[in-house]
Amino acid sequence: MAASHLFEEFRTRGEGHPDTKDKWYIVAATSMAAAGAGPDVAELYQTAIKGTTSAEAKHIQRRLKEAILKTSILFGIPKSLQALLPLFSTLKEDEIDHYGPRTEALRKGETDAERRERGRRYFDILWTSGAAQANREKNFKYQPDLYLLNLETIYESWLSEDTILSPVETQMCTTAALICSGSPQQAMWHTRGIIRHGGNLDMARFAQDLALKVGNAYGCSVGSIVKVDDIDFDDATPH
């Protein structure tokens, strides 16, 4: 499905406000990858870099690739490859942005303790500290390896890494990815995370609206999504 008109609409809306400028394409890309529309991400990238310099294009490429990689833990590695590999095939040698923050951090000696603290802090903010601890204990009680995968691997190594995408931008992307992967309850949790990590309702609405448009365009089931204005952002009930 070609959706250049949709991408132009996203760009116009996103670039028109400081809160969503430079964010529209990462939200769109994660929505599309989750929706199984990964091959169209290459066209989205071309829309995003239209009229930019080489340096600006690499900046966009870095953020777009990071957004897809980060959210692949939610919708699956195969779908991320459906988005990334077609994009890679369009890049000339001198157009490739060759940077990986986690690889670089390991090279510079980042410790397990540093990653653990960063992941703990991120999860505490997402849930509030009391609910976060209750979720940790529940996961460990029922399946210790779920705790290892969810709390340690996912949050410590992936979601909390903020060199390229800020926590708010990450939450906008996880919200969009969960909407388009048929996970309405988890999408609501992560929409709260946009606000709790320092974003605002306009950012939350923007992420949700783009994801819903992508979902509808590519045939996803998005009818059960709780709209931003109906979410209780003070609810700190554990999962």
XYZ file of C-alpha atoms in Angstrom:
239
model
C 0.000 0.000 0.000
C 1.419 3.393 -1.008
C 0.468 6.118 1.425
C 2.480 9.169 0.400
C -0.506 11.451 0.997
C -0.770 10.131 4.556
C 2.938 10.719 5.175
C 2.658 14.286 3.914
C -0.285 14.843 6.240
C 1.762 13.513 9.177
C 4.684 15.722 8.250
C 2.582 18.871 7.943
C 0.886 18.276 11.278
C 4.018 17.163 13.108
C 6.336 19.907 11.905
C 3.705 22.535 12.667
C 4.125 22.433 16.434
C 7.236 22.455 18.675
C 5.945 19.536 20.783
C 5.692 17.210 17.778
C 8.365 18.613 15.454
C 10.948 15.935 14.560
C 8.735 13.293 16.165
C 6.090 12.560 13.544
C 8.218 10.155 11.505
C 9.341 8.058 14.496
C 5.731 7.645 15.638
C 4.616 6.821 12.097
C 7.478 4.359 11.538
C 6.811 2.395 14.715
C 3.087 2.305 13.955
C 3.778 0.998 10.472
C 6.279 -1.619 11.585
C 3.846 -2.897 14.213
C 1.028 -2.934 11.638
C 3.041 -5.162 9.291
C 3.582 -2.299 6.850
C 7.334 -2.182 7.308
C 8.253 -2.065 3.606
C 6.533 1.331 3.326
C 8.921 2.797 5.925
C 11.434 3.420 3.130
C 8.913 5.726 1.466
C 8.191 7.394 4.813
C 11.914 8.067 5.197
C 12.062 9.705 1.766
C 9.196 11.977 2.790
C 10.963 12.838 6.042
C 14.293 13.759 4.404
C 12.806 15.757 1.547
C 14.627 19.074 1.319
C 17.186 18.236 4.016
C 20.979 18.298 4.049
C 23.054 15.121 4.279
C 23.629 15.713 8.002
C 19.928 16.300 8.630
C 19.014 13.150 6.708
C 21.399 11.096 8.849
C 19.879 12.609 11.985
C 16.416 11.530 10.813
C 17.715 8.101 9.797
C 19.334 7.564 13.218
C 16.134 8.414 15.065
C 13.910 6.383 12.773
C 16.103 3.274 13.034
C 16.333 3.608 16.821
C 12.551 3.952 17.134
C 11.955 0.749 15.171
C 14.687 -1.135 17.009
C 13.420 -0.042 20.434
C 9.824 -1.003 19.759
C 10.725 -4.311 18.104
C 10.651 -5.799 21.609
C 6.903 -5.100 21.584
C 5.865 -6.298 18.119
C 8.687 -8.673 17.165
C 12.079 -8.772 15.484
C 10.730 -10.155 12.172
C 8.453 -7.128 11.758
C 11.326 -4.786 12.576
C 13.383 -6.432 9.832
C 10.478 -6.012 7.414
C 10.876 -2.276 8.037
C 14.639 -1.935 8.420
C 15.977 -4.121 5.610
C 14.036 -2.361 2.805
C 15.208 0.957 4.255
C 18.826 -0.236 4.326
C 18.594 -1.263 0.673
C 17.810 2.326 -0.342
C 20.895 3.826 1.321
C 24.079 4.539 -0.584
C 27.358 3.889 1.197
C 27.904 7.552 2.112
C 24.307 7.912 3.338
C 24.553 5.295 6.110
C 24.462 6.578 9.679
C 26.730 4.128 11.494
C 26.067 4.578 15.201
C 24.713 2.422 18.003
C 24.442 3.932 21.502
C 24.431 0.596 23.316
C 27.455 -0.664 21.407
C 29.202 2.621 22.119
C 28.307 2.493 25.821
C 29.700 -1.028 26.135
C 32.878 0.076 24.379
C 33.253 2.909 26.868
C 32.724 0.599 29.843
C 29.131 1.179 30.917
C 28.525 -1.038 33.945
C 25.675 -3.394 34.789
C 24.921 -1.217 37.819
C 24.512 1.881 35.635
C 22.127 0.091 33.264
C 20.208 -1.409 36.191
C 19.681 1.983 37.827
C 18.651 3.608 34.552
C 16.113 0.851 33.863
C 14.758 0.943 37.417
C 14.293 4.709 37.284
C 12.558 4.543 33.890
C 10.136 1.818 35.035
C 9.409 3.625 38.314
C 8.434 6.790 36.434
C 6.312 4.863 33.945
C 4.276 3.145 36.666
C 4.953 5.269 39.804
C 7.332 3.706 42.307
C 4.785 1.725 44.320
C 3.079 0.151 41.321
C 6.434 -0.490 39.658
C 7.681 -2.451 42.653
C 4.426 -4.418 42.835
C 4.815 -5.321 39.148
C 8.421 -6.425 39.684
C 7.421 -8.651 42.581
C 4.476 -10.164 40.704
C 6.571 -10.963 37.632
C 9.305 -12.548 39.741
C 6.812 -14.553 41.835
C 4.982 -16.114 38.907
C 7.856 -16.426 36.418
C 11.384 -15.307 37.321
C 12.451 -15.376 33.686
C 9.631 -12.971 32.800
C 11.184 -10.596 35.316
C 14.570 -11.159 33.669
C 13.196 -10.478 30.185
C 10.815 -7.638 30.967
C 12.479 -5.672 33.738
C 16.143 -6.325 33.089
C 16.599 -6.970 29.380
C 13.847 -4.762 27.950
C 13.940 -1.782 30.278
C 17.614 -1.741 31.246
C 19.177 -2.358 27.837
C 16.567 -1.009 25.441
C 13.743 1.286 26.489
C 15.658 3.365 29.033
C 18.566 4.098 26.669
C 18.031 7.787 25.891
C 21.015 8.887 23.814
C 18.936 9.132 20.628
C 15.314 9.234 21.797
C 14.191 10.908 25.006
C 11.919 9.022 27.427
C 8.909 11.017 26.183
C 9.734 10.220 22.555
C 10.223 6.573 23.486
C 6.827 6.477 25.171
C 5.191 8.074 22.152
C 6.676 5.300 20.034
C 5.781 2.452 22.404
C 2.225 3.784 22.609
C 1.921 3.843 18.816
C 3.475 0.408 18.416
C 1.138 -1.140 20.978
C -1.921 0.435 19.348
C -1.030 -1.081 15.980
C -0.082 -4.465 17.415
C -3.502 -5.021 18.971
C -2.615 -4.348 22.618
C -5.102 -1.730 23.858
C -4.511 -2.154 27.590
C -0.741 -1.949 27.261
C -1.163 1.029 24.916
C -3.083 2.806 27.678
C -0.299 2.072 30.195
C 2.293 3.555 27.858
C 0.109 6.556 27.018
C 0.179 7.353 30.731
C 3.935 7.012 30.442
C 4.084 9.895 27.963
C 2.695 12.185 30.639
C 4.593 10.678 33.566
C 7.904 11.034 31.757
C 7.268 14.742 31.200
C 5.197 14.964 28.033
C 1.826 16.642 27.663
C -1.651 15.740 26.470
C -1.039 17.171 22.996
C 1.905 14.786 22.572
C -0.212 11.888 23.786
C -3.066 12.788 21.439
C -0.641 13.194 18.548
C 0.920 9.744 19.074
C -2.478 8.124 19.445
C -4.012 9.891 16.439
C -1.139 8.973 14.113
C -1.194 5.354 15.257
C -4.948 5.125 14.762
C -4.644 6.561 11.246
C -1.896 4.079 10.394
C -3.882 1.252 11.940
C -6.994 2.117 9.955
C -5.004 2.592 6.748
C -3.361 -0.815 7.046
C -6.310 -2.811 8.361
C -5.399 -3.166 12.047
C -7.995 -3.696 14.745
C -7.900 -0.455 16.757
C -11.491 -0.148 17.920
C -10.744 -0.973 21.561
C -8.240 1.813 22.106
C -9.099 4.096 25.039
C -8.939 7.675 23.806
C -6.495 9.997 25.556
C -9.228 12.216 26.967
C -10.871 9.162 28.608
C -7.703 7.896 30.342
C -7.341 8.344 34.096
C -3.762 9.574 34.310
C -3.802 9.422 38.114
C -4.504 5.686 38.135
C -1.468 3.946 39.642
C -2.925 0.439 39.861
C -0.305 -2.284 39.185
C -0.896 -4.626 36.256
